Short mmCIF file of C-alpha atoms and ligand atoms in Angstrom, two decimals:
data_model
loop_
_atom_site.label_atom_id
_atom_site.label_comp_id
_atom_site.label_asym_id
_atom_site.label_seq_id
_atom_site.Cartn_x
_atom_site.Cartn_y
_atom_site.Cartn_z
CA UNK A 1 50.49 34.19 -97.70
CA UNK A 2 52.97 36.07 -95.52
CA UNK A 3 53.46 35.02 -91.90
CA UNK A 4 55.91 35.57 -89.09
CA UNK A 5 57.56 32.22 -88.45
CA UNK A 6 59.83 31.09 -85.60
CA UNK A 7 62.05 28.05 -86.11
CA UNK A 8 64.05 28.54 -82.91
CA UNK A 9 63.53 30.21 -79.53
CA UNK A 10 65.30 33.43 -78.69
CA UNK A 11 65.29 37.24 -78.83
CA UNK A 12 62.94 39.20 -81.14
CA UNK A 13 65.19 38.54 -84.17
CA UNK A 14 63.96 34.93 -84.33
CA UNK A 15 60.68 36.35 -85.72
CA UNK A 16 61.11 36.08 -89.51
CA UNK A 17 58.74 37.10 -92.30
CA UNK A 18 58.19 34.10 -94.60
CA UNK A 19 55.91 32.93 -97.37
CA UNK A 20 53.79 29.99 -96.14
CA UNK A 21 50.81 28.11 -97.51
CA UNK A 22 47.49 29.92 -97.14
CA UNK A 23 45.14 27.82 -94.97
CA UNK A 24 41.91 26.41 -96.40
CA UNK A 25 38.85 26.32 -94.10
CA UNK A 26 37.31 22.96 -93.25
CA UNK A 27 33.51 22.56 -93.29
CA UNK A 28 33.14 23.96 -89.73
CA UNK A 29 35.80 26.68 -90.07
CA UNK A 30 36.04 30.33 -90.99
CA UNK A 31 38.97 31.85 -92.89
CA UNK A 32 39.87 35.23 -91.38
CA UNK A 33 41.96 37.84 -93.15
CA UNK A 34 43.88 39.08 -90.11
CA UNK A 35 44.10 42.87 -89.87
CA UNK A 36 45.64 43.16 -86.40
CA UNK A 37 47.18 41.04 -83.65
CA UNK A 38 48.81 42.39 -80.47
CA UNK A 39 52.09 41.40 -78.84
CA UNK A 40 50.80 39.56 -75.78
CA UNK A 41 52.45 38.13 -72.68
CA UNK A 42 52.03 34.63 -74.18
CA UNK A 43 53.73 35.57 -77.47
CA UNK A 44 56.87 36.88 -75.78
CA UNK A 45 56.92 33.96 -73.32
CA UNK A 46 56.73 31.34 -76.09
CA UNK A 47 59.20 33.19 -78.36
CA UNK A 48 61.78 32.88 -75.60
CA UNK A 49 60.60 29.63 -74.00
CA UNK A 50 64.02 27.94 -73.98
CA UNK A 51 65.20 30.49 -71.41
CA UNK A 52 62.10 30.21 -69.24
CA UNK A 53 63.18 28.19 -66.21
CA UNK A 54 60.66 27.00 -63.57
CA UNK A 55 61.87 29.91 -61.41
CA UNK A 56 61.10 32.49 -64.12
CA UNK A 57 57.69 30.89 -64.76
CA UNK A 58 55.01 32.40 -62.52
CA UNK A 59 52.91 29.23 -62.26
CA UNK A 60 53.42 25.78 -60.62
CA UNK A 61 56.14 23.45 -61.93
CA UNK A 62 53.58 21.13 -63.53
CA UNK A 63 52.24 24.01 -65.67
CA UNK A 64 55.81 24.80 -66.76
CA UNK A 65 56.28 21.16 -67.79
CA UNK A 66 53.02 21.16 -69.77
CA UNK A 67 54.02 24.42 -71.51
CA UNK A 68 57.42 22.96 -72.46
CA UNK A 69 55.83 19.73 -73.74
CA UNK A 70 53.10 21.55 -75.68
CA UNK A 71 55.26 24.27 -77.26
CA UNK A 72 58.45 22.19 -77.59
CA UNK A 73 61.46 21.81 -75.27
CA UNK A 74 64.32 22.69 -77.63
CA UNK A 75 62.59 24.24 -80.61
CA UNK A 76 59.08 25.56 -81.26
CA UNK A 77 56.37 23.09 -82.25
CA UNK A 78 54.01 26.01 -82.85
CA UNK A 79 55.83 28.13 -85.39
CA UNK A 80 53.34 31.00 -85.88
CA UNK A 81 52.67 33.02 -82.71
CA UNK A 82 49.71 35.34 -82.07
CA UNK A 83 46.91 34.43 -79.70
CA UNK A 84 44.53 37.35 -80.35
CA UNK A 85 43.28 38.80 -83.59
CA UNK A 86 40.79 41.02 -85.36
CA UNK A 87 40.00 40.74 -89.03
CA UNK A 88 37.45 40.08 -91.72
CA UNK A 89 35.99 36.74 -92.76
CA UNK A 90 37.05 35.89 -96.28
CA UNK A 91 35.44 32.44 -96.59
CA UNK A 92 33.34 30.03 -94.52
CA UNK A 93 33.06 26.22 -94.57
CA UNK A 94 29.74 24.73 -95.69
CA UNK A 95 28.59 23.88 -92.12
CA UNK A 96 29.29 27.33 -90.62
CA UNK A 97 26.13 28.98 -89.21
CA UNK A 98 27.32 31.81 -86.87
CA UNK A 99 29.25 33.84 -89.45
CA UNK A 100 29.18 34.97 -93.06
CA UNK A 101 31.78 36.08 -95.57
CA UNK A 102 32.56 39.78 -94.99
CA UNK A 103 31.84 39.76 -91.22
CA UNK A 104 34.32 41.71 -89.09
CA UNK A 105 35.37 39.56 -86.10
CA UNK A 106 37.76 39.48 -83.16
CA UNK A 107 38.90 36.48 -81.19
CA UNK A 108 41.24 34.59 -78.91
CA UNK A 109 43.19 31.48 -79.90
CA UNK A 110 45.05 30.96 -76.64
CA UNK A 111 47.81 28.38 -76.94
CA UNK A 112 46.75 27.42 -80.49
CA UNK A 113 48.10 30.80 -81.66
CA UNK A 114 48.65 31.42 -85.41
CA UNK A 115 47.55 35.07 -85.75
CA UNK A 116 50.95 36.50 -86.83
CA UNK A 117 49.88 35.83 -90.42
CA UNK A 118 47.78 37.30 -93.19
CA UNK A 119 45.18 34.53 -92.81
CA UNK A 120 43.95 32.30 -90.03
CA UNK A 121 41.50 29.37 -90.02
CA UNK A 122 39.52 28.51 -86.92
CA UNK A 123 36.37 26.57 -86.03
CA UNK A 124 33.27 28.75 -85.72
CA UNK A 125 32.76 27.46 -82.15
CA UNK A 126 36.14 28.76 -80.97
CA UNK A 127 36.45 32.05 -79.03
CA UNK A 128 35.44 34.42 -81.82
CA UNK A 129 32.71 37.08 -81.98
CA UNK A 130 31.58 40.00 -84.15
CA UNK A 131 33.99 42.95 -83.80
CA UNK A 132 32.66 45.84 -81.66
CA UNK A 133 31.29 48.44 -84.06
CA UNK A 134 32.96 51.34 -82.23
CA UNK A 135 36.51 49.93 -82.29
CA UNK A 136 39.21 49.82 -84.94
CA UNK A 137 40.69 46.41 -85.83
CA UNK A 138 43.80 47.40 -83.88
CA UNK A 139 41.82 48.15 -80.72
CA UNK A 140 39.58 45.08 -81.06
CA UNK A 141 42.59 42.78 -81.47
CA UNK A 142 44.01 44.02 -78.16
CA UNK A 143 40.88 43.17 -76.16
CA UNK A 144 40.22 39.40 -75.93
CA UNK A 145 43.03 37.96 -73.75
CA UNK A 146 42.94 40.57 -70.99
CA UNK A 147 39.18 41.00 -71.01
CA UNK A 148 38.32 37.29 -70.97
CA UNK A 149 40.85 36.54 -68.22
CA UNK A 150 39.71 39.52 -66.13
CA UNK A 151 36.01 38.73 -66.52
CA UNK A 152 36.55 35.10 -65.54
CA UNK A 153 38.63 36.07 -62.52
CA UNK A 154 36.22 38.72 -61.22
CA UNK A 155 33.21 36.43 -61.66
CA UNK A 156 34.78 34.10 -59.09
CA UNK A 157 34.27 36.87 -56.50
CA UNK A 158 31.04 38.36 -55.18
CA UNK A 159 32.18 41.86 -56.08
CA UNK A 160 29.70 44.60 -55.10
CA UNK A 161 29.36 48.32 -55.91
CA UNK A 162 31.51 50.33 -53.52
CA UNK A 163 33.91 47.47 -52.74
CA UNK A 164 37.52 48.58 -52.61
CA UNK A 165 39.71 46.75 -55.12
CA UNK A 166 43.49 46.95 -55.60
CA UNK A 167 44.99 45.65 -58.85
CA UNK A 168 48.67 44.82 -58.43
CA UNK A 169 50.00 44.85 -62.02
CA UNK A 170 47.38 47.17 -63.51
CA UNK A 171 49.27 48.14 -66.66
CA UNK A 172 50.02 44.87 -68.52
CA UNK A 173 47.81 42.46 -70.47
CA UNK A 174 45.22 41.48 -67.84
CA UNK A 175 45.45 44.32 -65.27
CA UNK A 176 43.91 47.09 -67.46
CA UNK A 177 40.88 44.87 -68.08
CA UNK A 178 40.53 44.13 -64.35
CA UNK A 179 40.67 47.88 -63.60
CA UNK A 180 37.99 48.68 -66.19
CA UNK A 181 35.63 45.80 -65.36
CA UNK A 182 35.93 46.30 -61.59
CA UNK A 183 35.22 50.01 -62.01
CA UNK A 184 32.60 50.32 -64.73
CA UNK A 185 30.88 46.93 -64.69
CA UNK A 186 31.00 46.00 -60.97
CA UNK A 187 31.01 49.58 -59.61
CA UNK A 188 34.03 49.11 -57.34
CA UNK A 189 36.49 51.75 -56.13
CA UNK A 190 39.75 50.80 -57.85
CA UNK A 191 43.42 51.39 -57.06
CA UNK A 192 45.95 50.37 -59.71
CA UNK A 193 49.58 49.49 -58.98
CA UNK A 194 52.11 49.81 -61.81
CA UNK A 195 55.51 51.22 -62.82
CA UNK A 196 56.21 54.98 -63.05
CA UNK A 197 55.81 55.40 -66.86
CA UNK A 198 52.32 53.90 -66.80
CA UNK A 199 50.65 55.80 -63.94
CA UNK A 200 48.73 58.14 -66.27
CA UNK A 201 47.75 55.24 -68.51
CA UNK A 202 46.20 53.35 -65.56
CA UNK A 203 44.46 56.55 -64.39
CA UNK A 204 43.03 56.97 -67.89
CA UNK A 205 41.41 53.52 -67.60
CA UNK A 206 39.29 54.81 -64.72
CA UNK A 207 41.37 53.92 -61.65
CA UNK A 208 40.39 56.08 -58.67
CA UNK A 209 43.95 55.97 -57.32
CA UNK A 210 47.32 54.73 -58.57
CA UNK A 211 50.41 53.50 -56.73
CA UNK A 212 53.90 53.38 -58.22
CA UNK A 213 55.41 50.06 -57.10
CA UNK A 214 58.93 51.38 -57.58
CA UNK A 215 58.31 54.08 -54.94
CA UNK A 216 55.72 52.63 -52.61
CA UNK A 217 54.88 49.19 -51.22
CA UNK A 218 51.09 49.04 -51.00
CA UNK A 219 51.32 46.47 -48.17
CA UNK A 220 53.15 49.05 -46.03
CA UNK A 221 50.29 51.58 -46.18
CA UNK A 222 47.20 51.83 -43.95
CA UNK A 223 44.63 51.33 -46.73
CA UNK A 224 42.67 48.06 -46.73
CA UNK A 225 40.85 46.43 -49.65
CA UNK A 226 37.97 43.98 -50.06
CA UNK A 227 39.80 42.44 -53.01
CA UNK A 228 43.43 42.47 -54.10
CA UNK A 229 43.91 41.11 -57.61
CA UNK A 230 47.55 40.17 -58.00
CA UNK A 231 48.67 39.61 -61.58
CA UNK A 232 52.17 38.29 -60.89
CA UNK A 233 51.55 37.10 -57.30
CA UNK A 234 55.04 37.72 -56.05
CA UNK A 235 54.29 39.10 -52.56
CA UNK A 236 54.03 36.82 -49.52
CA UNK A 237 50.57 36.45 -47.93
CA UNK A 238 52.04 37.47 -44.58
CA UNK A 239 52.46 41.02 -46.01
CA UNK A 240 49.40 41.18 -48.27
CA UNK A 241 46.95 40.20 -45.52
CA UNK A 242 47.65 43.45 -43.65
CA UNK A 243 46.07 45.26 -46.61
CA UNK A 244 42.90 43.13 -46.66
CA UNK A 245 39.66 43.90 -44.83
CA UNK A 246 38.62 41.20 -42.30
CA UNK A 247 36.69 39.30 -45.04
CA UNK A 248 38.99 40.44 -47.85
CA UNK A 249 40.30 38.17 -50.61
CA UNK A 250 43.63 37.95 -52.38
CA UNK A 251 42.93 36.78 -55.93
CA UNK A 252 46.06 35.44 -57.58
CA UNK A 253 46.25 35.34 -61.37
CA UNK A 254 49.78 33.83 -61.14
CA UNK A 255 50.66 31.50 -58.29
CA UNK A 256 53.18 28.90 -57.24
CA UNK A 257 52.35 25.65 -55.42
CA UNK A 258 52.88 27.27 -51.99
CA UNK A 259 49.97 29.64 -52.70
CA UNK A 260 47.73 26.66 -53.51
CA UNK A 261 48.47 25.30 -50.04
CA UNK A 262 47.64 28.73 -48.58
CA UNK A 263 44.38 28.74 -50.55
CA UNK A 264 43.40 25.41 -49.01
CA UNK A 265 44.42 26.57 -45.55
CA UNK A 266 42.61 29.93 -45.70
CA UNK A 267 39.46 28.39 -47.22
CA UNK A 268 39.04 26.43 -43.97
CA UNK A 269 39.65 29.42 -41.69
CA UNK A 270 36.66 31.64 -42.67
CA UNK A 271 38.61 34.95 -42.64
CA UNK A 272 40.88 36.55 -45.24
CA UNK A 273 41.18 34.20 -48.19
CA UNK A 274 43.78 33.33 -50.81
CA UNK A 275 42.20 32.42 -54.15
CA UNK A 276 44.35 30.95 -56.92
CA UNK A 277 42.20 31.36 -60.02
CA UNK A 278 42.36 29.62 -63.37
CA UNK A 279 40.54 31.17 -66.25
CA UNK A 280 38.51 29.46 -68.96
CA UNK A 281 37.70 30.93 -72.36
CA UNK A 282 34.25 31.03 -73.93
CA UNK A 283 32.87 32.75 -77.02
CA UNK A 284 29.89 34.04 -75.02
CA UNK A 285 32.29 35.96 -72.76
CA UNK A 286 33.67 37.75 -75.80
CA UNK A 287 30.13 38.57 -76.95
CA UNK A 288 29.43 39.95 -73.46
CA UNK A 289 32.59 42.10 -73.62
CA UNK A 290 31.58 43.37 -77.08
CA UNK A 291 28.37 44.61 -75.42
CA UNK A 292 30.35 46.45 -72.72
CA UNK A 293 32.59 48.05 -75.38
CA UNK A 294 29.60 49.22 -77.42
CA UNK A 295 28.02 50.61 -74.23
CA UNK A 296 31.17 52.68 -73.66
CA UNK A 297 32.18 50.72 -70.53
CA UNK A 298 35.38 49.12 -71.83
CA UNK A 299 38.13 50.32 -74.11
CA UNK A 300 41.58 49.41 -75.44
CA UNK A 301 44.47 51.85 -75.51
CA UNK A 302 46.97 51.33 -78.32
CA UNK A 303 50.50 52.60 -77.87
CA UNK A 304 52.10 51.66 -81.20
CA UNK A 305 51.34 49.66 -84.33
CA UNK A 306 53.89 47.88 -86.50
CA UNK A 307 53.37 46.25 -89.92
CA UNK A 308 53.71 42.44 -90.03
CA UNK A 309 57.21 42.64 -91.50
CA UNK A 310 58.35 44.57 -88.40
CA UNK A 311 57.09 42.02 -85.86
CA UNK A 312 60.58 41.72 -84.34
CA UNK A 313 60.65 45.49 -83.78
CA UNK A 314 57.19 45.29 -82.19
CA UNK A 315 58.47 42.64 -79.75
CA UNK A 316 61.55 44.72 -78.96
CA UNK A 317 59.41 47.75 -78.15
CA UNK A 318 56.91 45.69 -76.13
CA UNK A 319 59.81 44.42 -73.99
CA UNK A 320 61.49 47.83 -73.63
CA UNK A 321 59.60 48.86 -70.50
CA UNK A 322 58.35 52.02 -72.27
CA UNK A 323 54.99 50.92 -73.62
CA UNK A 324 51.83 52.55 -72.32
CA UNK A 325 49.06 50.42 -73.74
CA UNK A 326 49.03 47.66 -76.35
CA UNK A 327 51.59 47.10 -79.08
CA UNK A 328 49.85 45.83 -82.19
CA UNK A 329 51.09 44.09 -85.33
CA UNK A 330 49.02 44.84 -88.42
CA UNK A 331 48.57 42.80 -91.57
CA UNK A 332 46.15 42.57 -94.48
CA UNK A 333 44.36 45.76 -95.44
CA UNK A 334 44.99 47.78 -92.29
CA UNK A 335 47.16 50.20 -94.26
CA UNK A 336 49.84 50.49 -91.57
CA UNK A 337 53.14 50.76 -93.40
CA UNK A 338 55.37 52.06 -90.63
CA UNK A 339 55.51 51.84 -86.85
CA UNK A 340 53.19 54.26 -85.07
CA UNK A 341 50.50 54.57 -87.75
CA UNK A 342 47.35 53.39 -86.06
N1 LIG B 401 45.44 32.04 -63.94
C1 LIG B 401 45.23 32.03 -65.24
O1 LIG B 401 44.28 31.38 -65.75
C2 LIG B 401 46.13 32.83 -66.12
C3 LIG B 401 45.77 33.06 -67.45
C4 LIG B 401 46.62 33.83 -68.23
C5 LIG B 401 47.80 34.34 -67.71
N2 LIG B 401 48.12 34.06 -66.41
C6 LIG B 401 49.35 34.58 -65.82
O2 LIG B 401 49.28 36.00 -65.85
C7 LIG B 401 50.58 36.53 -65.96
C8 LIG B 401 50.65 37.48 -67.12
O3 LIG B 401 49.74 38.55 -66.92
P1 LIG B 401 49.82 39.82 -67.91
O4 LIG B 401 49.63 39.35 -69.31
O5 LIG B 401 48.94 40.87 -67.40
O6 LIG B 401 51.36 40.20 -67.72
P2 LIG B 401 52.15 41.48 -68.19
O7 LIG B 401 51.52 42.08 -69.41
O8 LIG B 401 53.57 41.08 -68.25
O9 LIG B 401 51.91 42.54 -67.01
C9 LIG B 401 52.59 42.42 -65.78
C10 LIG B 401 52.11 43.51 -64.85
O10 LIG B 401 52.80 43.38 -63.60
C11 LIG B 401 53.38 44.65 -63.27
N3 LIG B 401 54.57 44.47 -62.46
C12 LIG B 401 55.81 44.12 -62.85
N4 LIG B 401 56.64 44.08 -61.77
C13 LIG B 401 55.87 44.42 -60.71
C14 LIG B 401 56.14 44.57 -59.32
N5 LIG B 401 57.35 44.35 -58.81
N6 LIG B 401 55.12 44.95 -58.51
C15 LIG B 401 53.88 45.16 -58.99
N7 LIG B 401 53.56 45.04 -60.30
C16 LIG B 401 54.56 44.66 -61.14
C17 LIG B 401 53.64 45.34 -64.59
O11 LIG B 401 53.75 46.74 -64.36
P3 LIG B 401 54.66 47.71 -65.30
O12 LIG B 401 54.57 47.14 -66.69
O13 LIG B 401 53.99 49.04 -65.18
O14 LIG B 401 56.04 47.68 -64.77
C18 LIG B 401 52.38 44.94 -65.34
O15 LIG B 401 51.31 45.76 -64.97
C19 LIG B 401 51.52 35.35 -66.17
O16 LIG B 401 52.20 35.04 -64.97
C20 LIG B 401 50.59 34.23 -66.60
O17 LIG B 401 51.10 32.97 -66.24
C21 LIG B 401 47.31 33.33 -65.61
#
């Protein structure tokens, strides 16, 4: 089968199309013919991991060390990237009960990756679910990472209808899912913060208001929020707390050790709280999200699609600062022959 293989870390050109052995499913595994896989934050991070210093890494030093050990310090140990996918089941192992040959599925592999390929084998109890009927493979592939992370994060908070939520980083992988879930599932009033080119995109996801971070610092305004979800967690708490209601919470998706100390400190004080959240991934969450998609409460916006052979181009575009939505790599029978056809 064809796959995009990396043998060294570096810029998009390290992504090479190669012929590799087609995987064979074990008794508890499904073999998926991958139709689509997006360029995610994790894919670009791992592709360039050699250059990712502890300072550039948005999580504590220990997490950086684990990432380096798991993915390889000098050269990649995981040679096929791709943590999300949508495709069709081509074969199942003899013990598989949840799925049948021919089922359309979508899923999340996290750090196991492997979706930049024509075929992928995974255990039936991994994070995989039937594809939403009202989505294309390209759209479905772009859902799992952001949606699962966002759902897990928001479930840590007692979010109520009418609560005011600000999402700082509303236009990347996780932020759009936070905006949509906070708005249409939890009934909150949502403000999204992003860069200039993506203001309309974030509005289109249902945000009630948008703020351009290159023109306005939300912590300098008079608005206050019950919840601030911070995707990159770069601001100091001393500034953010001015924008929180008296019982407001600052939910950090990315955090350094100092923020963990602040979380401990503020958890004892009873007022405005810092929450450093870690997400877990479960298949039932993906099934829940499929339900929201089919009920018209959650969507995925695709900016561009690239065929598997142009994965390097897809990474270049994803890193260009121009994208407004997901960039998706297509394989198998999707029919995408050139960039943009999706
Ligand atoms: N806690 C967990 O369990 C967990 C799980 C997964 C990932 N993570 C962390 O989540 C982060 C990746 O999230 P992601 O995939 O959503 O990232 P992403 O796709 O790179 O998106 C980053 C977002 O931040 C925005 N942004 C960039 N500079 C900004 C600034 N100065 N002010 C405000 N917003 C700014 C971007 O806006 P524009 O694009 O519009 O400029 C974009 O919306 C990583 O740090 C990762 O370690 C944590």
